[in-house]
Short mmCIF file of N, CA and C and ligand atoms in Angstrom, two decimals:
data_model
loop_
_atom_site.label_atom_id
_atom_site.label_comp_id
_atom_site.label_asym_id
_atom_site.label_seq_id
_atom_site.Cartn_x
_atom_site.Cartn_y
_atom_site.Cartn_z
N MET P 1 -26.25 -86.82 35.22
CA MET P 1 -26.32 -85.37 35.46
C MET P 1 -26.91 -84.68 34.23
N ILE P 2 -27.92 -83.87 34.46
CA ILE P 2 -28.59 -83.15 33.37
C ILE P 2 -28.17 -81.69 33.41
N ALA P 3 -27.70 -81.18 32.29
CA ALA P 3 -27.37 -79.75 32.18
C ALA P 3 -28.64 -78.96 31.93
N LEU P 4 -28.82 -77.88 32.65
CA LEU P 4 -29.95 -76.98 32.44
C LEU P 4 -29.42 -75.59 32.11
N ALA P 5 -30.13 -74.87 31.27
CA ALA P 5 -29.80 -73.46 31.04
C ALA P 5 -31.03 -72.75 30.49
N SER P 6 -31.12 -71.48 30.78
CA SER P 6 -32.23 -70.69 30.26
C SER P 6 -31.79 -69.25 30.08
N ASP P 7 -32.60 -68.51 29.32
CA ASP P 7 -32.54 -67.05 29.40
C ASP P 7 -33.73 -66.62 30.26
N HIS P 8 -34.02 -65.32 30.24
CA HIS P 8 -35.14 -64.81 31.04
C HIS P 8 -36.48 -65.38 30.59
N GLY P 9 -36.62 -65.62 29.27
CA GLY P 9 -37.88 -66.12 28.72
C GLY P 9 -38.19 -67.55 29.14
N GLY P 10 -37.16 -68.27 29.53
CA GLY P 10 -37.37 -69.65 29.95
C GLY P 10 -37.10 -69.89 31.42
N PHE P 11 -36.78 -68.81 32.13
CA PHE P 11 -36.35 -68.94 33.53
C PHE P 11 -37.43 -69.58 34.42
N ALA P 12 -38.66 -69.12 34.28
CA ALA P 12 -39.73 -69.65 35.15
C ALA P 12 -39.98 -71.13 34.85
N LEU P 13 -39.97 -71.50 33.58
CA LEU P 13 -40.22 -72.91 33.23
C LEU P 13 -39.05 -73.78 33.72
N LYS P 14 -37.83 -73.27 33.59
CA LYS P 14 -36.69 -74.03 34.11
C LYS P 14 -36.88 -74.34 35.59
N ASN P 15 -37.35 -73.38 36.34
CA ASN P 15 -37.55 -73.60 37.77
C ASN P 15 -38.63 -74.66 38.02
N GLU P 16 -39.66 -74.67 37.19
CA GLU P 16 -40.71 -75.69 37.32
C GLU P 16 -40.15 -77.08 36.99
N ILE P 17 -39.30 -77.14 36.00
CA ILE P 17 -38.73 -78.45 35.61
C ILE P 17 -37.75 -78.94 36.67
N LYS P 18 -37.09 -78.04 37.37
CA LYS P 18 -36.25 -78.46 38.49
C LYS P 18 -37.07 -79.20 39.54
N VAL P 19 -38.30 -78.74 39.77
CA VAL P 19 -39.18 -79.41 40.73
C VAL P 19 -39.44 -80.84 40.27
N LEU P 20 -39.73 -81.01 38.98
CA LEU P 20 -39.95 -82.35 38.42
C LEU P 20 -38.71 -83.21 38.57
N LEU P 21 -37.56 -82.66 38.23
CA LEU P 21 -36.31 -83.44 38.32
C LEU P 21 -36.04 -83.86 39.77
N ASN P 22 -36.35 -82.98 40.69
CA ASN P 22 -36.19 -83.34 42.11
C ASN P 22 -37.10 -84.52 42.47
N VAL P 23 -38.34 -84.46 42.01
CA VAL P 23 -39.29 -85.56 42.27
C VAL P 23 -38.79 -86.86 41.64
N MET P 24 -38.19 -86.75 40.46
CA MET P 24 -37.68 -87.93 39.74
C MET P 24 -36.31 -88.37 40.27
N SER P 25 -35.77 -87.63 41.23
CA SER P 25 -34.42 -87.91 41.75
C SER P 25 -33.37 -87.90 40.64
N VAL P 26 -33.54 -86.96 39.72
CA VAL P 26 -32.58 -86.77 38.63
C VAL P 26 -31.69 -85.58 38.98
N ALA P 27 -30.38 -85.80 39.02
CA ALA P 27 -29.45 -84.73 39.35
C ALA P 27 -29.29 -83.77 38.17
N TYR P 28 -29.11 -82.50 38.47
CA TYR P 28 -28.93 -81.51 37.41
C TYR P 28 -27.91 -80.47 37.82
N ARG P 29 -27.36 -79.83 36.80
CA ARG P 29 -26.48 -78.68 37.02
C ARG P 29 -27.04 -77.51 36.23
N ASP P 30 -27.29 -76.41 36.89
CA ASP P 30 -27.89 -75.24 36.27
C ASP P 30 -26.80 -74.26 35.84
N PHE P 31 -26.70 -74.03 34.54
CA PHE P 31 -25.69 -73.13 33.98
C PHE P 31 -26.21 -71.68 33.88
N GLY P 32 -27.33 -71.38 34.53
CA GLY P 32 -27.88 -70.04 34.50
C GLY P 32 -28.90 -69.89 33.38
N THR P 33 -29.50 -68.76 33.30
CA THR P 33 -29.40 -67.58 34.10
C THR P 33 -30.07 -67.80 35.47
N ASP P 34 -29.75 -66.93 36.39
CA ASP P 34 -30.25 -67.10 37.75
C ASP P 34 -31.32 -66.08 38.14
N THR P 35 -31.70 -65.24 37.20
CA THR P 35 -32.73 -64.23 37.48
C THR P 35 -33.63 -64.10 36.26
N ALA P 36 -34.71 -63.34 36.41
CA ALA P 36 -35.63 -63.10 35.31
C ALA P 36 -35.25 -61.83 34.52
N GLU P 37 -34.07 -61.26 34.81
CA GLU P 37 -33.61 -60.07 34.08
C GLU P 37 -33.27 -60.44 32.64
N PRO P 38 -33.58 -59.57 31.68
CA PRO P 38 -33.26 -59.86 30.28
C PRO P 38 -31.78 -60.18 30.07
N CYS P 39 -31.52 -61.20 29.27
CA CYS P 39 -30.14 -61.65 29.00
C CYS P 39 -30.12 -62.33 27.64
N ASP P 40 -28.94 -62.77 27.23
CA ASP P 40 -28.76 -63.35 25.90
C ASP P 40 -28.65 -64.88 26.00
N TYR P 41 -29.54 -65.59 25.28
CA TYR P 41 -29.62 -67.05 25.44
C TYR P 41 -28.32 -67.78 25.14
N ALA P 42 -27.55 -67.32 24.17
CA ALA P 42 -26.34 -68.06 23.78
C ALA P 42 -25.32 -68.11 24.92
N VAL P 43 -25.31 -67.05 25.73
CA VAL P 43 -24.36 -66.99 26.85
C VAL P 43 -24.54 -68.19 27.77
N PHE P 44 -25.77 -68.66 27.89
CA PHE P 44 -26.06 -69.76 28.82
C PHE P 44 -26.18 -71.11 28.10
N ALA P 45 -26.57 -71.06 26.83
CA ALA P 45 -26.70 -72.31 26.06
C ALA P 45 -25.33 -72.94 25.81
N VAL P 46 -24.34 -72.13 25.51
CA VAL P 46 -23.03 -72.68 25.10
C VAL P 46 -22.36 -73.50 26.21
N PRO P 47 -22.20 -72.98 27.42
CA PRO P 47 -21.55 -73.82 28.44
C PRO P 47 -22.33 -75.08 28.77
N ALA P 48 -23.66 -75.00 28.72
CA ALA P 48 -24.46 -76.20 28.98
C ALA P 48 -24.26 -77.23 27.87
N ALA P 49 -24.27 -76.76 26.63
CA ALA P 49 -24.08 -77.68 25.50
C ALA P 49 -22.67 -78.25 25.49
N GLN P 50 -21.69 -77.44 25.84
CA GLN P 50 -20.31 -77.94 25.90
C GLN P 50 -20.16 -79.02 26.97
N ALA P 51 -20.86 -78.84 28.08
CA ALA P 51 -20.80 -79.85 29.15
C ALA P 51 -21.38 -81.18 28.66
N VAL P 52 -22.44 -81.11 27.85
CA VAL P 52 -23.01 -82.34 27.28
C VAL P 52 -22.06 -82.92 26.24
N ALA P 53 -21.53 -82.07 25.38
CA ALA P 53 -20.62 -82.54 24.31
C ALA P 53 -19.37 -83.20 24.89
N ARG P 54 -18.89 -82.68 26.02
CA ARG P 54 -17.69 -83.23 26.66
C ARG P 54 -17.98 -84.46 27.52
N GLY P 55 -19.26 -84.78 27.70
CA GLY P 55 -19.62 -85.93 28.52
C GLY P 55 -19.68 -85.62 30.00
N GLU P 56 -19.54 -84.34 30.36
CA GLU P 56 -19.64 -83.96 31.78
C GLU P 56 -21.08 -84.07 32.27
N CYS P 57 -22.00 -83.84 31.35
CA CYS P 57 -23.43 -84.06 31.61
C CYS P 57 -23.95 -85.02 30.54
N GLU P 58 -24.80 -85.93 30.97
CA GLU P 58 -25.32 -86.96 30.06
C GLU P 58 -26.25 -86.37 29.01
N LEU P 59 -27.14 -85.49 29.47
CA LEU P 59 -28.14 -84.86 28.62
C LEU P 59 -28.31 -83.41 29.08
N GLY P 60 -29.03 -82.61 28.28
CA GLY P 60 -29.26 -81.23 28.67
C GLY P 60 -30.63 -80.74 28.25
N ILE P 61 -31.16 -79.81 29.03
CA ILE P 61 -32.47 -79.21 28.72
C ILE P 61 -32.32 -77.70 28.76
N LEU P 62 -32.77 -77.05 27.68
CA LEU P 62 -32.60 -75.61 27.51
C LEU P 62 -33.96 -74.94 27.42
N PHE P 63 -34.03 -73.71 27.90
CA PHE P 63 -35.31 -72.99 27.97
C PHE P 63 -35.10 -71.54 27.53
N CYS P 64 -35.89 -71.08 26.58
CA CYS P 64 -35.98 -69.64 26.32
C CYS P 64 -37.44 -69.35 26.00
N GLY P 65 -37.74 -68.19 25.44
CA GLY P 65 -39.14 -67.84 25.20
C GLY P 65 -39.82 -68.84 24.28
N THR P 66 -39.16 -69.11 23.15
CA THR P 66 -39.70 -70.06 22.18
C THR P 66 -38.96 -71.38 22.18
N GLY P 67 -37.78 -71.41 22.72
CA GLY P 67 -36.88 -72.56 22.60
C GLY P 67 -36.01 -72.47 21.36
N ALA P 68 -36.36 -71.58 20.45
CA ALA P 68 -35.68 -71.53 19.15
C ALA P 68 -34.24 -71.05 19.26
N GLY P 69 -34.04 -69.98 20.00
CA GLY P 69 -32.68 -69.45 20.13
C GLY P 69 -31.75 -70.44 20.80
N MET P 70 -32.26 -71.07 21.84
CA MET P 70 -31.47 -72.10 22.54
C MET P 70 -31.17 -73.27 21.62
N ASN P 71 -32.18 -73.69 20.85
CA ASN P 71 -32.03 -74.83 19.94
C ASN P 71 -30.99 -74.53 18.86
N CYS P 72 -31.10 -73.36 18.25
CA CYS P 72 -30.14 -72.99 17.19
C CYS P 72 -28.73 -72.94 17.75
N THR P 73 -28.57 -72.37 18.93
CA THR P 73 -27.25 -72.24 19.54
C THR P 73 -26.67 -73.61 19.87
N ALA P 74 -27.43 -74.44 20.53
CA ALA P 74 -26.92 -75.75 20.96
C ALA P 74 -26.48 -76.59 19.77
N ASN P 75 -27.23 -76.49 18.68
CA ASN P 75 -26.89 -77.32 17.51
C ASN P 75 -25.65 -76.84 16.77
N LYS P 76 -25.09 -75.72 17.17
CA LYS P 76 -23.79 -75.27 16.63
C LYS P 76 -22.62 -75.94 17.32
N ILE P 77 -22.89 -76.58 18.45
CA ILE P 77 -21.82 -77.20 19.23
C ILE P 77 -21.62 -78.64 18.74
N LYS P 78 -20.38 -78.97 18.40
CA LYS P 78 -20.08 -80.29 17.85
C LYS P 78 -20.51 -81.39 18.83
N GLY P 79 -21.24 -82.36 18.30
CA GLY P 79 -21.68 -83.48 19.13
C GLY P 79 -23.07 -83.31 19.71
N ILE P 80 -23.64 -82.11 19.54
CA ILE P 80 -24.98 -81.86 20.08
C ILE P 80 -26.05 -82.10 19.03
N ARG P 81 -27.06 -82.85 19.44
CA ARG P 81 -28.28 -83.01 18.65
C ARG P 81 -29.44 -82.55 19.56
N CYS P 82 -29.86 -81.33 19.33
CA CYS P 82 -30.88 -80.70 20.18
C CYS P 82 -32.21 -80.66 19.43
N VAL P 83 -33.28 -81.05 20.10
CA VAL P 83 -34.62 -81.00 19.52
C VAL P 83 -35.43 -79.90 20.18
N LEU P 84 -36.05 -79.07 19.34
CA LEU P 84 -37.02 -78.07 19.82
C LEU P 84 -38.38 -78.77 19.84
N CYS P 85 -38.99 -78.84 20.98
CA CYS P 85 -40.11 -79.76 21.14
C CYS P 85 -41.27 -79.13 21.90
N SER P 86 -42.48 -79.36 21.39
CA SER P 86 -43.67 -78.93 22.13
C SER P 86 -44.73 -80.02 22.17
N ASP P 87 -44.31 -81.27 21.92
CA ASP P 87 -45.24 -82.40 22.04
C ASP P 87 -44.50 -83.65 22.46
N CYS P 88 -45.24 -84.57 23.06
CA CYS P 88 -44.61 -85.78 23.61
C CYS P 88 -44.18 -86.77 22.53
N PHE P 89 -44.88 -86.81 21.41
CA PHE P 89 -44.50 -87.74 20.34
C PHE P 89 -43.12 -87.38 19.80
N THR P 90 -42.91 -86.09 19.53
CA THR P 90 -41.60 -85.67 19.04
C THR P 90 -40.52 -85.93 20.09
N ALA P 91 -40.86 -85.70 21.35
CA ALA P 91 -39.90 -85.95 22.42
C ALA P 91 -39.44 -87.40 22.40
N ALA P 92 -40.38 -88.32 22.29
CA ALA P 92 -40.04 -89.74 22.29
C ALA P 92 -39.28 -90.13 21.03
N MET P 93 -39.78 -89.70 19.88
CA MET P 93 -39.14 -90.09 18.62
C MET P 93 -37.76 -89.48 18.46
N SER P 94 -37.57 -88.30 19.01
CA SER P 94 -36.26 -87.65 18.87
C SER P 94 -35.19 -88.39 19.67
N ARG P 95 -35.62 -89.08 20.73
CA ARG P 95 -34.67 -89.92 21.48
C ARG P 95 -34.51 -91.26 20.75
N ALA P 96 -35.62 -91.90 20.40
CA ALA P 96 -35.58 -93.25 19.83
C ALA P 96 -34.91 -93.27 18.46
N HIS P 97 -35.16 -92.25 17.64
CA HIS P 97 -34.65 -92.26 16.26
C HIS P 97 -33.42 -91.37 16.07
N ASN P 98 -33.38 -90.23 16.74
CA ASN P 98 -32.30 -89.25 16.50
C ASN P 98 -31.26 -89.22 17.61
N ASP P 99 -31.51 -89.96 18.67
CA ASP P 99 -30.60 -89.98 19.82
C ASP P 99 -30.25 -88.55 20.26
N THR P 100 -31.28 -87.71 20.38
CA THR P 100 -31.03 -86.33 20.79
C THR P 100 -30.43 -86.31 22.20
N ASN P 101 -29.49 -85.41 22.38
CA ASN P 101 -28.87 -85.29 23.71
C ASN P 101 -29.21 -83.96 24.38
N MET P 102 -29.95 -83.11 23.68
CA MET P 102 -30.47 -81.89 24.32
C MET P 102 -31.90 -81.66 23.87
N LEU P 103 -32.66 -81.06 24.75
CA LEU P 103 -34.07 -80.73 24.53
C LEU P 103 -34.24 -79.24 24.76
N ALA P 104 -34.88 -78.55 23.81
CA ALA P 104 -35.16 -77.12 23.98
C ALA P 104 -36.67 -76.92 24.10
N LEU P 105 -37.07 -76.15 25.10
CA LEU P 105 -38.47 -75.87 25.36
C LEU P 105 -38.73 -74.38 25.38
N GLY P 106 -39.90 -73.98 24.93
CA GLY P 106 -40.28 -72.57 24.94
C GLY P 106 -41.15 -72.25 26.14
N GLY P 107 -40.63 -71.43 27.02
CA GLY P 107 -41.38 -71.07 28.22
C GLY P 107 -42.62 -70.24 27.93
N ARG P 108 -42.67 -69.64 26.72
CA ARG P 108 -43.84 -68.87 26.32
C ARG P 108 -44.72 -69.66 25.36
N VAL P 109 -44.38 -70.95 25.16
CA VAL P 109 -45.10 -71.78 24.18
C VAL P 109 -45.86 -72.90 24.87
N VAL P 110 -45.15 -73.65 25.69
CA VAL P 110 -45.78 -74.81 26.34
C VAL P 110 -46.13 -74.47 27.80
N GLY P 111 -47.24 -75.00 28.25
CA GLY P 111 -47.62 -74.86 29.65
C GLY P 111 -46.76 -75.74 30.52
N VAL P 112 -46.82 -75.49 31.81
CA VAL P 112 -45.95 -76.21 32.76
C VAL P 112 -46.22 -77.71 32.73
N GLU P 113 -47.50 -78.10 32.75
CA GLU P 113 -47.80 -79.54 32.84
C GLU P 113 -47.41 -80.27 31.56
N LEU P 114 -47.63 -79.64 30.40
CA LEU P 114 -47.20 -80.27 29.15
C LEU P 114 -45.68 -80.36 29.11
N ALA P 115 -45.02 -79.30 29.53
CA ALA P 115 -43.54 -79.32 29.56
C ALA P 115 -43.03 -80.45 30.44
N LYS P 116 -43.67 -80.66 31.56
CA LYS P 116 -43.24 -81.75 32.46
C LYS P 116 -43.43 -83.11 31.78
N MET P 117 -44.54 -83.29 31.08
CA MET P 117 -44.76 -84.55 30.35
C MET P 117 -43.72 -84.74 29.26
N ILE P 118 -43.40 -83.66 28.56
CA ILE P 118 -42.38 -83.73 27.50
C ILE P 118 -41.03 -84.13 28.10
N VAL P 119 -40.65 -83.48 29.17
CA VAL P 119 -39.35 -83.77 29.80
C VAL P 119 -39.30 -85.21 30.30
N LYS P 120 -40.37 -85.65 30.96
CA LYS P 120 -40.42 -87.02 31.48
C LYS P 120 -40.32 -88.02 30.32
N THR P 121 -41.07 -87.78 29.27
CA THR P 121 -41.05 -88.67 28.10
C THR P 121 -39.66 -88.71 27.48
N TRP P 122 -39.07 -87.54 27.33
CA TRP P 122 -37.74 -87.45 26.69
C TRP P 122 -36.68 -88.16 27.53
N LEU P 123 -36.73 -87.96 28.83
CA LEU P 123 -35.72 -88.59 29.71
C LEU P 123 -35.90 -90.10 29.78
N GLU P 124 -37.14 -90.56 29.66
CA GLU P 124 -37.40 -91.99 29.86
C GLU P 124 -37.36 -92.80 28.57
N THR P 125 -37.16 -92.14 27.44
CA THR P 125 -37.09 -92.85 26.16
C THR P 125 -35.63 -93.03 25.76
N GLU P 126 -35.27 -94.25 25.41
CA GLU P 126 -33.88 -94.53 25.02
C GLU P 126 -33.75 -94.60 23.50
N PHE P 127 -32.54 -94.39 23.02
CA PHE P 127 -32.25 -94.56 21.59
C PHE P 127 -32.50 -96.02 21.21
N SER P 128 -33.15 -96.22 20.07
CA SER P 128 -33.49 -97.58 19.64
C SER P 128 -32.24 -98.40 19.33
N GLY P 129 -31.19 -97.72 18.86
CA GLY P 129 -29.98 -98.43 18.46
C GLY P 129 -30.09 -99.09 17.10
N ASP P 130 -31.19 -98.90 16.41
CA ASP P 130 -31.38 -99.51 15.09
C ASP P 130 -30.31 -99.02 14.11
N GLU P 131 -29.86 -99.93 13.26
CA GLU P 131 -28.78 -99.59 12.32
C GLU P 131 -29.16 -98.43 11.41
N ARG P 132 -30.42 -98.40 10.97
CA ARG P 132 -30.80 -97.33 10.03
C ARG P 132 -30.73 -95.96 10.72
N HIS P 133 -31.03 -95.95 12.00
CA HIS P 133 -30.95 -94.67 12.72
C HIS P 133 -29.50 -94.30 13.01
N LYS P 134 -28.68 -95.30 13.32
CA LYS P 134 -27.25 -95.03 13.50
C LYS P 134 -26.65 -94.46 12.22
N ARG P 135 -27.04 -95.03 11.09
CA ARG P 135 -26.52 -94.56 9.80
C ARG P 135 -26.92 -93.11 9.56
N ARG P 136 -28.16 -92.78 9.87
CA ARG P 136 -28.65 -91.42 9.60
C ARG P 136 -28.00 -90.41 10.55
N ILE P 137 -27.79 -90.82 11.79
CA ILE P 137 -27.10 -89.93 12.74
C ILE P 137 -25.66 -89.72 12.32
N ALA P 138 -25.02 -90.77 11.80
CA ALA P 138 -23.64 -90.65 11.31
C ALA P 138 -23.58 -89.64 10.16
N GLN P 139 -24.63 -89.59 9.36
CA GLN P 139 -24.67 -88.62 8.25
C GLN P 139 -24.75 -87.19 8.79
N ILE P 140 -25.44 -87.01 9.91
CA ILE P 140 -25.47 -85.68 10.54
C ILE P 140 -24.08 -85.35 11.08
N SER P 141 -23.49 -86.30 11.80
CA SER P 141 -22.18 -86.07 12.42
C SER P 141 -21.12 -85.73 11.37
N ALA P 142 -21.25 -86.33 10.19
CA ALA P 142 -20.27 -86.10 9.12
C ALA P 142 -20.29 -84.65 8.64
N LEU P 143 -21.36 -83.93 8.93
CA LEU P 143 -21.46 -82.53 8.53
C LEU P 143 -20.74 -81.58 9.47
N GLU P 144 -20.35 -82.10 10.64
CA GLU P 144 -19.72 -81.24 11.64
C GLU P 144 -18.28 -80.93 11.24
N ARG P 145 -17.87 -79.72 11.47
CA ARG P 145 -16.48 -79.34 11.18
C ARG P 145 -15.56 -80.03 12.20
N PRO P 146 -14.43 -80.53 11.73
CA PRO P 146 -13.54 -81.26 12.64
C PRO P 146 -13.10 -80.43 13.83
N ASP P 147 -12.97 -79.12 13.64
CA ASP P 147 -12.50 -78.27 14.73
C ASP P 147 -13.65 -77.62 15.49
N GLY P 148 -14.89 -78.01 15.10
CA GLY P 148 -16.09 -77.36 15.66
C GLY P 148 -16.14 -77.38 17.15
C1 RB5 F 1 -36.38 -63.18 24.45
O1 RB5 F 1 -37.30 -62.14 24.33
C2 RB5 F 1 -36.65 -64.23 23.39
O2 RB5 F 1 -36.30 -63.75 22.14
C3 RB5 F 1 -35.87 -65.49 23.71
O3 RB5 F 1 -36.25 -65.95 24.96
C4 RB5 F 1 -36.10 -66.65 22.77
O4 RB5 F 1 -37.45 -66.87 22.54
C5 RB5 F 1 -35.33 -66.62 21.52
O5 RB5 F 1 -35.31 -67.59 20.76
#
């Protein structure tokens, strides 16, 4: 199950990515927003990120105008490693090396077809499991507040 969330700036791209996920037979849960009316990205990023952090959703994809607000918000949630991405190389490496569990995309930055390639690449790339990458991720996790 993939968690999805957007603000108004990412709403249209989120809908396009739902089409891709349907084609890929990937199940998703949409945490909103449900309209193109202006809203605040954190309101929708937090429940989606919490669902990923709790293991209710395996991975999550967030959308706002730039992806930046969603990315900053998601990375405040303990257990979340969110990558702000506008290219396929970063999408693949962020999974293989950083074991990212959320992807943030900018609906005003990337076109629909590039976004679809990024999402497909990110979903289809697995964490390498290499010890050096596990060690580096553990160093990130050690920075999280215990009560975060
Ligand atoms: C909304 O105008 C815009 O600021 C938001 O979608 C996002 O880009 C923020 O990071």
